[in-house]
Amino acid sequence: MKQPENFQDAMNRLEHIVRRMESGEVPLEEVVSLYEESIQLQKYCRSVLDATEEKVRILQDALPESGGDQ
Amino acid sequence: MDHIYSVSEITRNIKTILEGRFPDFFLEAEISEFRRHGSGHIYFTLKDSEALIPSVMWRSAAQSLTVSPRVGDRVLCRGSISVYPPQGKYQFIAKTLRPAGTGDLFLAFEALKEKLRSEGLFDPARRAAIPAYPLHTAIISSPSGAALQDMLRVFRQDAPHIRISVYPARVQGEGSARQMIQQMQQIIASADPPDLLILGRGGGSLEDLWEFNSEDLARQIAACPIPVISAVGHETDFSISDFVADHRASTPTAAAELCVRSWKEVPDILNYSESRFYDALLRVMDRSRRDLDSLMQRHGFRKHSDLLKQQHLQIDTLKQRLKRAADQQLHNTDRQLNAILENIRILSPNRTLARGFAINRDSEGRIIRRAEQLAPGQNLVSEYPDGFVHSTVDRTEAKSDHETA
């Protein structure tokens, strides 16, 4: 099972898996691996959402005379 | 003096001369009558102390009108003269209209807009798509402005996992376009470039927002390899940066909301795909069991056939593997997942409905999941949060493989 390249990729892959399952054409042999992959993808997606470190940085020294209204 | 004209002929001549002489000009006047027709066209009269001229703005131009003119307003229009032979009338066809008094700035604005447009800088094909799931967004704005705080509030509330890099710049007054350009160049050259760039400030007068009409800034935006959202808050005017950016947001808050929109739906999508997966899984298991049953009937006399044994074995192995996989994956998050599953059962259909989806059922109450389940003439019942809609299928159409993948 390959790692998703990015979040969009993971969401696309997850949708693809669910559609394959819904098509009813997945051989029994493949069901388990699809199940495992979908769990991994969901974990990955939730982990991206749950990241909570400090996310805002202001590059204050970039322009020292910055100011102005609005 | 010996030529005798017909009415049509003289009118045709007048039309050619008038329309040829006044194809494009500015007209400053007071509005004395104003009527917006149901078709979307606007009929009005422009006058000064000694004359008046019937005027019309066609729907296509009226749609992009950003002010609501009223009788008595002084306005500056740009347009042409048109002669209407059946009524022997000439009228002014307005292409643009705005409050008078902004004359010089307006002319400069229009001239620059026309120049950049003719170079193709506003071409929709040039616009980059705004990523649905940005993980790192850069903001160029005034660090002391309300606009920045408005944007940060949206990100904090709805998508706190998005990284934000704020590049401070003055957003008003001489030299602020220069600062914004410098900051864009820094962002482009940065070792850790963002997925998206927002150029934002709050509302103001045409004069306040003037730096966003800088030609250099417009060219920098056009050349930016990172998608740019122009978020200059104003009710009445577009700025040049709005036209050249990949996306125009009406306010900084709207720009931030666009960035978090897809993210907000992710938990629902994940929960929904989980329940879809389990539904499908149950159907697959059910089908396998039925296949096995029918096999057993056909081979009723040969209970020890190898094929049958293999099928039994395969199902048992799969059951064990599935159970092992499930145990393994679910062990740590057992309660959490159960809670999620419970939520899906109780809430998911309602939530899904509230988000604008409808549940479609056929006449026997079966849920329609795929277009191929339907055929023209079949009856459908769609469930919405507040009721049901009965309808009949006109036409069905399959997606190509490319779209469904």
Coordinates of C-alpha atoms in Angstrom, one line a residue:
Chain A
M1 CA 0.0 0.0 0.0
K2 CA 1.6 3.3 -1.1
Q3 CA 1.6 6.4 1.1
P4 CA -0.7 9.2 -0.2
E5 CA 1.3 12.0 -1.8
N6 CA -0.9 14.7 -0.2
F7 CA -4.3 15.2 1.4
Q8 CA -6.1 15.5 -1.9
D9 CA -4.6 12.3 -3.1
A10 CA -5.7 10.5 0.1
M11 CA -9.3 11.8 -0.2
N12 CA -9.4 10.7 -3.8
R13 CA -8.0 7.3 -3.1
L14 CA -10.5 6.8 -0.2
E15 CA -13.4 7.8 -2.5
H16 CA -12.1 5.4 -5.1
I17 CA -12.0 2.5 -2.6
V18 CA -15.5 3.1 -1.4
R19 CA -16.8 3.3 -5.0
R20 CA -15.0 0.0 -5.8
M21 CA -16.6 -1.6 -2.8
E22 CA -20.0 -0.2 -3.8
S23 CA -19.6 -1.6 -7.3
G24 CA -20.0 -5.0 -5.8
E25 CA -17.3 -6.3 -8.1
V26 CA -14.4 -6.6 -5.6
P27 CA -13.2 -10.2 -5.3
L28 CA -13.4 -11.5 -1.8
E29 CA -9.6 -11.8 -1.7
E30 CA -9.3 -8.1 -2.1
V31 CA -11.8 -7.0 0.5
V32 CA -9.4 -7.3 3.4
S33 CA -6.6 -5.3 1.8
L34 CA -9.1 -2.6 0.8
Y35 CA -10.4 -2.5 4.3
E36 CA -6.9 -2.1 5.8
E37 CA -6.0 0.6 3.3
S38 CA -9.2 2.6 4.0
I39 CA -8.5 2.5 7.7
Q40 CA -4.9 3.7 7.0
L41 CA -6.2 6.5 4.8
Q42 CA -8.7 7.6 7.4
K43 CA -6.1 7.7 10.1
Y44 CA -3.8 9.8 7.8
C45 CA -6.6 12.2 7.0
R46 CA -7.6 12.6 10.7
S47 CA -4.0 13.1 11.7
V48 CA -3.7 16.0 9.3
L49 CA -6.8 17.6 10.8
D50 CA -5.7 17.0 14.4
A51 CA -2.2 18.6 14.1
T52 CA -2.3 21.4 16.7
E53 CA 1.1 23.0 16.9
E54 CA 1.4 26.8 16.6
K55 CA 0.4 27.6 13.1
V56 CA 0.6 31.4 12.7
R57 CA 3.9 33.1 12.2
I58 CA 4.3 36.7 11.4
L59 CA 7.5 37.5 9.5
Q60 CA 7.8 40.8 11.3
D61 CA 11.4 41.7 10.4
A62 CA 10.6 41.2 6.7
L63 CA 9.6 44.9 6.4
P64 CA 10.5 47.0 9.4
E65 CA 8.6 50.1 8.5
S66 CA 5.3 48.3 8.0
G67 CA 2.2 49.8 9.3
G68 CA -0.7 51.5 7.6
D69 CA -4.4 51.2 8.1
Q70 CA -6.9 48.4 7.5
Chain B
M1 CA -31.2 69.6 -53.6
D2 CA -33.0 67.4 -56.2
H3 CA -32.7 64.1 -54.3
I4 CA -35.9 63.1 -52.6
Y5 CA -35.3 60.8 -49.6
S6 CA -37.6 58.2 -48.3
V7 CA -38.0 58.1 -44.5
S8 CA -36.0 54.8 -44.3
E9 CA -33.3 56.2 -46.4
I10 CA -32.8 59.5 -44.5
T11 CA -33.0 57.5 -41.2
R12 CA -30.4 55.1 -42.5
N13 CA -28.1 58.0 -43.3
I14 CA -28.6 59.6 -39.9
K15 CA -27.9 56.3 -38.2
T16 CA -24.7 55.8 -40.1
I17 CA -23.5 59.3 -39.4
L18 CA -24.5 59.4 -35.7
E19 CA -23.3 55.9 -34.8
G20 CA -20.1 56.4 -36.8
R21 CA -19.3 59.7 -35.1
F22 CA -20.0 58.6 -31.5
P23 CA -18.9 54.9 -31.1
D24 CA -17.3 55.4 -27.7
F25 CA -17.3 58.4 -25.4
F26 CA -17.7 59.5 -21.8
L27 CA -20.8 61.3 -20.7
E28 CA -21.3 63.1 -17.4
A29 CA -24.9 63.9 -16.4
E30 CA -27.7 63.7 -13.9
I31 CA -30.1 60.8 -13.8
S32 CA -33.7 62.1 -14.3
E33 CA -35.6 58.8 -14.8
F34 CA -34.5 55.3 -13.9
R35 CA -36.3 52.0 -14.5
R36 CA -34.9 48.5 -14.2
H37 CA -36.9 46.3 -16.6
G38 CA -37.8 42.7 -15.7
S39 CA -35.5 41.5 -18.6
G40 CA -32.5 42.9 -16.7
H41 CA -32.1 45.9 -19.1
I42 CA -32.0 49.4 -17.4
Y43 CA -33.8 52.3 -19.1
F44 CA -32.9 55.8 -17.8
T45 CA -32.7 59.4 -18.9
L46 CA -29.6 61.5 -18.6
K47 CA -29.9 65.3 -18.5
D48 CA -28.3 68.6 -17.7
S49 CA -29.9 72.0 -17.5
E50 CA -30.6 72.3 -21.2
A51 CA -30.9 68.9 -22.7
L52 CA -31.8 65.2 -22.1
I53 CA -31.0 62.0 -23.7
P54 CA -32.9 58.6 -23.4
S55 CA -30.4 56.0 -22.3
V56 CA -30.3 52.3 -21.9
M57 CA -27.9 49.8 -20.3
W58 CA -28.3 46.3 -21.6
R59 CA -28.5 43.4 -19.2
S60 CA -24.9 42.2 -19.9
A61 CA -23.5 45.5 -18.8
A62 CA -26.1 46.0 -16.1
Q63 CA -25.1 42.7 -14.4
S64 CA -21.6 44.0 -13.7
L65 CA -22.9 47.3 -12.4
T66 CA -21.5 47.7 -8.9
V67 CA -23.6 50.7 -7.8
S68 CA -27.3 51.2 -7.5
P69 CA -28.0 54.5 -9.3
R70 CA -30.9 56.7 -8.2
V71 CA -32.7 59.6 -9.8
G72 CA -30.8 62.8 -9.0
D73 CA -27.4 61.1 -9.0
R74 CA -24.6 62.6 -11.0
V75 CA -22.9 59.9 -12.9
L76 CA -20.1 59.3 -15.4
C77 CA -21.0 56.8 -18.2
R78 CA -19.1 55.4 -21.0
G79 CA -20.9 54.3 -24.1
S80 CA -22.1 55.0 -27.7
I81 CA -25.0 56.5 -29.6
S82 CA -27.5 54.3 -31.3
V83 CA -30.4 55.2 -33.6
Y84 CA -33.6 53.1 -33.6
P85 CA -35.3 53.7 -37.0
P86 CA -38.8 52.2 -36.2
Q87 CA -39.4 55.0 -33.6
G88 CA -37.1 57.7 -35.1
K89 CA -35.3 57.9 -31.8
Y90 CA -31.7 58.1 -30.9
Q91 CA -30.4 56.9 -27.5
F92 CA -27.3 56.6 -25.5
I93 CA -26.1 52.9 -24.9
A94 CA -24.2 52.9 -21.6
K95 CA -21.5 50.3 -21.1
T96 CA -20.3 51.5 -17.8
L97 CA -21.8 53.8 -15.1
R98 CA -20.3 55.1 -11.9
P99 CA -20.7 58.1 -9.6
A100 CA -19.3 61.3 -11.1
G101 CA -16.5 63.1 -9.3
T102 CA -14.1 60.2 -9.6
G103 CA -13.3 61.4 -13.1
D104 CA -9.5 61.4 -13.4
L105 CA -8.9 58.3 -11.3
F106 CA -11.7 56.6 -13.1
L107 CA -10.2 57.4 -16.5
A108 CA -6.8 56.2 -15.5
F109 CA -8.3 53.0 -14.0
E110 CA -10.3 52.3 -17.2
A111 CA -7.2 52.9 -19.4
L112 CA -5.0 50.6 -17.4
K113 CA -7.8 48.0 -17.3
E114 CA -8.2 48.1 -21.0
K115 CA -4.4 47.9 -21.6
L116 CA -4.0 44.8 -19.3
R117 CA -7.1 43.2 -20.8
S118 CA -5.8 43.6 -24.3
E119 CA -2.6 41.9 -23.2
G120 CA -4.6 38.9 -22.1
L121 CA -3.8 39.3 -18.4
F122 CA -7.5 38.9 -17.4
D123 CA -7.9 35.8 -19.5
P124 CA -9.8 33.2 -17.5
A125 CA -7.6 30.5 -19.0
R126 CA -4.6 32.1 -17.2
R127 CA -6.2 31.6 -13.8
A128 CA -4.8 28.8 -11.6
A129 CA -7.2 26.7 -9.5
I130 CA -7.3 27.5 -5.8
P131 CA -6.2 24.3 -4.0
A132 CA -9.1 22.6 -2.2
Y133 CA -6.9 21.6 0.8
P134 CA -4.3 24.2 1.4
L135 CA -1.9 23.3 4.2
H136 CA 0.2 26.5 4.1
T137 CA -1.3 29.9 3.3
A138 CA 0.7 33.1 3.0
I139 CA -1.1 36.4 3.7
I140 CA 0.1 39.9 2.6
S141 CA -1.7 42.5 4.7
S142 CA -1.2 45.2 7.3
P143 CA -0.2 43.6 10.6
S144 CA -2.3 46.2 12.5
G145 CA -5.4 46.0 10.3
A146 CA -8.7 44.5 11.1
A147 CA -8.6 42.5 7.8
L148 CA -5.7 40.4 9.1
Q149 CA -7.5 39.7 12.4
D150 CA -10.7 38.8 10.5
M151 CA -8.8 36.3 8.4
L152 CA -6.9 34.7 11.3
R153 CA -10.2 34.3 13.2
V154 CA -11.7 32.2 10.4
F155 CA -8.5 30.0 10.1
R156 CA -8.4 29.6 13.9
Q157 CA -12.0 28.6 14.1
D158 CA -12.5 26.3 11.1
A159 CA -9.1 25.0 10.1
P160 CA -6.5 25.5 12.9
H161 CA -4.2 23.0 11.2
I162 CA -3.5 25.3 8.3
R163 CA -0.1 27.0 8.6
I164 CA -0.3 30.7 8.1
S165 CA 2.7 32.9 7.2
V166 CA 1.9 36.6 7.5
Y167 CA 4.0 38.9 5.4
P168 CA 3.3 42.5 6.7
A169 CA 3.0 45.3 4.2
R170 CA 1.3 48.7 4.1
V171 CA -1.9 48.4 2.1
Q172 CA -2.7 52.0 1.6
G173 CA -0.8 55.1 0.6
E174 CA 2.2 55.9 -1.6
G175 CA 4.6 53.0 -1.9
S176 CA 2.4 50.3 -0.5
A177 CA 2.2 48.6 -3.9
R178 CA 6.0 48.5 -3.9
Q179 CA 5.9 46.8 -0.5
M180 CA 3.4 44.2 -1.5
I181 CA 5.4 43.4 -4.6
Q182 CA 8.6 42.9 -2.5
Q183 CA 6.7 40.6 -0.2
M184 CA 5.3 38.6 -3.1
Q185 CA 8.8 38.2 -4.4
Q186 CA 10.0 37.0 -0.9
I187 CA 7.2 34.5 -0.8
I188 CA 8.0 33.1 -4.3
A189 CA 11.7 32.8 -3.4
S190 CA 11.0 31.3 0.0
A191 CA 12.5 27.9 0.8
D192 CA 9.1 26.8 2.1
P193 CA 6.6 28.2 -0.4
P194 CA 2.9 28.3 0.5
D195 CA 0.1 26.6 -1.4
L196 CA -1.8 29.8 -1.7
L197 CA -1.4 33.6 -1.3
I198 CA -4.0 36.0 0.0
L199 CA -3.6 39.7 -0.7
G200 CA -6.0 41.4 1.6
R201 CA -7.2 44.6 3.1
G202 CA -10.5 46.0 4.4
G203 CA -12.8 48.4 2.6
G204 CA -12.1 52.0 1.6
S205 CA -12.7 54.7 -1.0
L206 CA -11.5 54.4 -4.5
E207 CA -8.5 56.7 -3.4
D208 CA -7.7 54.4 -0.4
L209 CA -7.6 51.4 -2.6
W210 CA -5.7 53.0 -5.3
E211 CA -2.4 51.1 -4.8
F212 CA -4.3 47.9 -5.7
N213 CA -4.6 49.4 -9.2
S214 CA -0.9 49.6 -9.6
E215 CA 0.3 48.2 -13.0
D216 CA 3.5 46.8 -11.4
L217 CA 1.5 45.0 -8.8
A218 CA -0.9 43.6 -11.4
R219 CA 2.0 42.2 -13.4
Q220 CA 3.6 40.7 -10.3
I221 CA 0.3 39.0 -9.5
A222 CA 0.0 37.7 -13.0
A223 CA 3.6 36.3 -12.9
C224 CA 3.1 34.7 -9.5
P225 CA 3.5 30.9 -9.7
I226 CA 1.5 30.5 -6.5
P227 CA -2.3 30.9 -6.8
V228 CA -3.3 34.4 -5.6
I229 CA -6.6 35.4 -4.1
S230 CA -7.3 39.2 -4.2
A231 CA -9.3 40.2 -1.2
V232 CA -9.8 43.9 -1.3
G233 CA -12.9 44.7 0.6
H234 CA -15.1 47.1 -1.2
E235 CA -18.8 47.3 -2.0
T236 CA -18.7 49.4 -5.2
D237 CA -15.5 48.9 -7.1
F238 CA -13.3 46.2 -8.4
S239 CA -9.6 46.8 -8.3
I240 CA -7.1 45.8 -11.0
S241 CA -5.7 43.2 -8.6
D242 CA -9.1 41.6 -8.5
F243 CA -9.2 41.2 -12.3
V244 CA -5.7 39.7 -12.6
A245 CA -5.7 37.5 -9.5
D246 CA -6.6 33.8 -9.8
H247 CA -9.6 34.4 -7.6
R248 CA -11.4 37.5 -6.4
A249 CA -13.0 37.5 -2.9
S250 CA -15.3 40.3 -1.9
T251 CA -13.7 40.6 1.6
P252 CA -10.7 39.2 3.4
T253 CA -13.1 37.1 5.5
A254 CA -14.6 35.6 2.3
A255 CA -11.0 34.8 1.1
A256 CA -10.3 32.9 4.4
E257 CA -13.6 31.1 4.2
L258 CA -12.8 29.9 0.7
C259 CA -9.6 28.4 2.0
V260 CA -11.3 26.5 4.8
R261 CA -14.4 25.5 2.9
S262 CA -13.3 22.1 1.8
W263 CA -11.6 21.4 5.1
K264 CA -14.8 21.9 7.0
E265 CA -16.4 19.1 5.1
V266 CA -13.7 16.6 5.7
P267 CA -15.0 15.0 8.9
D268 CA -18.4 14.5 7.4
I269 CA -16.9 13.0 4.2
L270 CA -14.8 10.6 6.3
N271 CA -17.7 9.5 8.4
Y272 CA -19.9 9.1 5.4
S273 CA -17.4 7.1 3.4
E274 CA -16.9 4.9 6.5
S275 CA -20.6 4.0 6.6
R276 CA -20.7 3.5 2.8
F277 CA -17.7 1.1 3.1
Y278 CA -19.5 -0.9 5.8
D279 CA -22.7 -1.1 3.9
A280 CA -20.8 -2.3 0.8
L281 CA -18.9 -4.8 3.0
L282 CA -22.1 -6.3 4.3
R283 CA -23.4 -6.7 0.8
V284 CA -20.2 -8.4 -0.4
M285 CA -20.3 -10.9 2.5
D286 CA -24.0 -11.5 1.9
R287 CA -23.5 -12.2 -1.7
S288 CA -20.6 -14.6 -1.0
R289 CA -22.8 -16.5 1.4
R290 CA -25.6 -16.8 -1.2
D291 CA -23.1 -18.0 -3.9
L292 CA -21.9 -20.6 -1.5
D293 CA -25.5 -21.7 -0.7
S294 CA -26.4 -22.2 -4.3
L295 CA -23.2 -24.0 -4.9
M296 CA -24.0 -26.4 -2.1
Q297 CA -27.4 -27.1 -3.6
R298 CA -26.0 -27.9 -7.0
H299 CA -23.4 -30.1 -5.5
G300 CA -25.6 -31.6 -2.9
F301 CA -24.6 -35.1 -3.6
R302 CA -20.9 -34.4 -3.7
K303 CA -20.4 -32.8 -0.4
H304 CA -16.7 -33.6 -0.3
S305 CA -15.9 -32.1 -3.7
D306 CA -12.6 -30.3 -3.7
L307 CA -14.2 -27.2 -5.1
L308 CA -16.7 -26.9 -2.3
K309 CA -14.0 -27.5 0.3
Q310 CA -11.9 -24.8 -1.2
Q311 CA -14.8 -22.4 -1.1
H312 CA -15.4 -23.2 2.5
L313 CA -11.8 -22.8 3.3
Q314 CA -11.5 -19.5 1.5
I315 CA -14.5 -18.0 3.3
D316 CA -13.2 -19.2 6.6
T317 CA -9.8 -17.8 6.0
L318 CA -11.2 -14.6 4.8
K319 CA -13.4 -14.3 7.8
Q320 CA -10.4 -15.0 10.1
R321 CA -8.2 -12.5 8.2
L322 CA -10.9 -9.9 8.3
K323 CA -11.5 -10.4 12.0
R324 CA -7.8 -10.3 12.7
A325 CA -7.4 -7.1 10.6
A326 CA -10.4 -5.6 12.3
D327 CA -9.3 -6.6 15.8
Q328 CA -5.8 -5.2 15.1
Q329 CA -7.0 -1.9 13.7
L330 CA -9.8 -1.4 16.1
H331 CA -8.2 -2.5 19.3
N332 CA -6.7 0.8 20.3
T333 CA -9.6 2.9 19.0
D334 CA -12.4 0.5 19.8
R335 CA -14.6 2.8 21.8
Q336 CA -13.8 5.8 19.7
L337 CA -14.7 4.0 16.5
N338 CA -17.9 2.6 18.0
A339 CA -18.9 6.0 19.0
I340 CA -18.2 7.3 15.5
L341 CA -20.2 4.4 14.0
E342 CA -23.1 5.1 16.4
N343 CA -23.0 8.8 15.3
I344 CA -23.0 7.8 11.7
R345 CA -26.1 5.7 12.2
I346 CA -27.9 8.4 14.1
L347 CA -26.7 11.6 12.6
S348 CA -25.2 10.9 9.2
P349 CA -28.3 10.8 7.0
N350 CA -29.7 14.0 8.6
R351 CA -26.4 15.8 8.4
T352 CA -25.9 14.7 4.9
L353 CA -29.4 16.0 4.0
A354 CA -28.8 19.3 5.8
R355 CA -25.6 19.7 3.7
G356 CA -27.7 19.8 0.5
F357 CA -27.8 16.2 -0.4
A358 CA -31.0 14.3 -0.9
I359 CA -31.7 10.6 -0.4
N360 CA -33.3 9.2 -3.5
R361 CA -35.5 6.1 -3.4
D362 CA -37.3 4.1 -6.1
S363 CA -41.0 3.3 -5.9
E364 CA -40.3 0.3 -3.6
G365 CA -38.3 2.4 -1.2
R366 CA -34.9 1.1 -2.2
I367 CA -32.1 3.7 -2.0
I368 CA -30.6 4.8 -5.3
R369 CA -26.8 4.8 -5.1
R370 CA -25.8 4.7 -8.7
A371 CA -27.2 6.3 -11.9
E372 CA -27.2 2.8 -13.5
Q373 CA -30.0 1.7 -11.2
L374 CA -32.3 4.1 -12.9
A375 CA -34.0 4.1 -16.3
P376 CA -36.1 6.7 -18.1
G377 CA -39.8 6.8 -17.0
Q378 CA -39.0 5.4 -13.5
N379 CA -40.4 7.1 -10.5
L380 CA -38.2 8.7 -7.8
V381 CA -38.8 9.9 -4.3
S382 CA -36.2 12.4 -3.0
E383 CA -36.0 13.0 0.7
Y384 CA -35.1 16.5 1.9
P385 CA -34.8 17.6 5.5
D386 CA -38.3 19.1 5.3
G387 CA -40.1 16.7 3.0
F388 CA -40.3 14.5 -0.1
V389 CA -40.2 15.3 -3.8
H390 CA -41.7 12.8 -6.3
S391 CA -40.3 12.9 -9.8
T392 CA -39.8 10.9 -12.9
V393 CA -36.5 10.1 -14.6
D394 CA -36.0 11.9 -18.0
R395 CA -32.7 10.6 -19.0
T396 CA -29.7 8.8 -17.5
E397 CA -26.1 9.2 -18.5
A398 CA -22.9 7.3 -17.5
K399 CA -19.8 9.1 -16.5
S400 CA -16.6 8.3 -18.3
D401 CA -14.0 6.1 -16.4
H402 CA -11.8 9.2 -16.1
E403 CA -14.5 11.0 -14.1
T404 CA -15.4 8.2 -11.8
A405 CA -11.8 7.2 -11.0

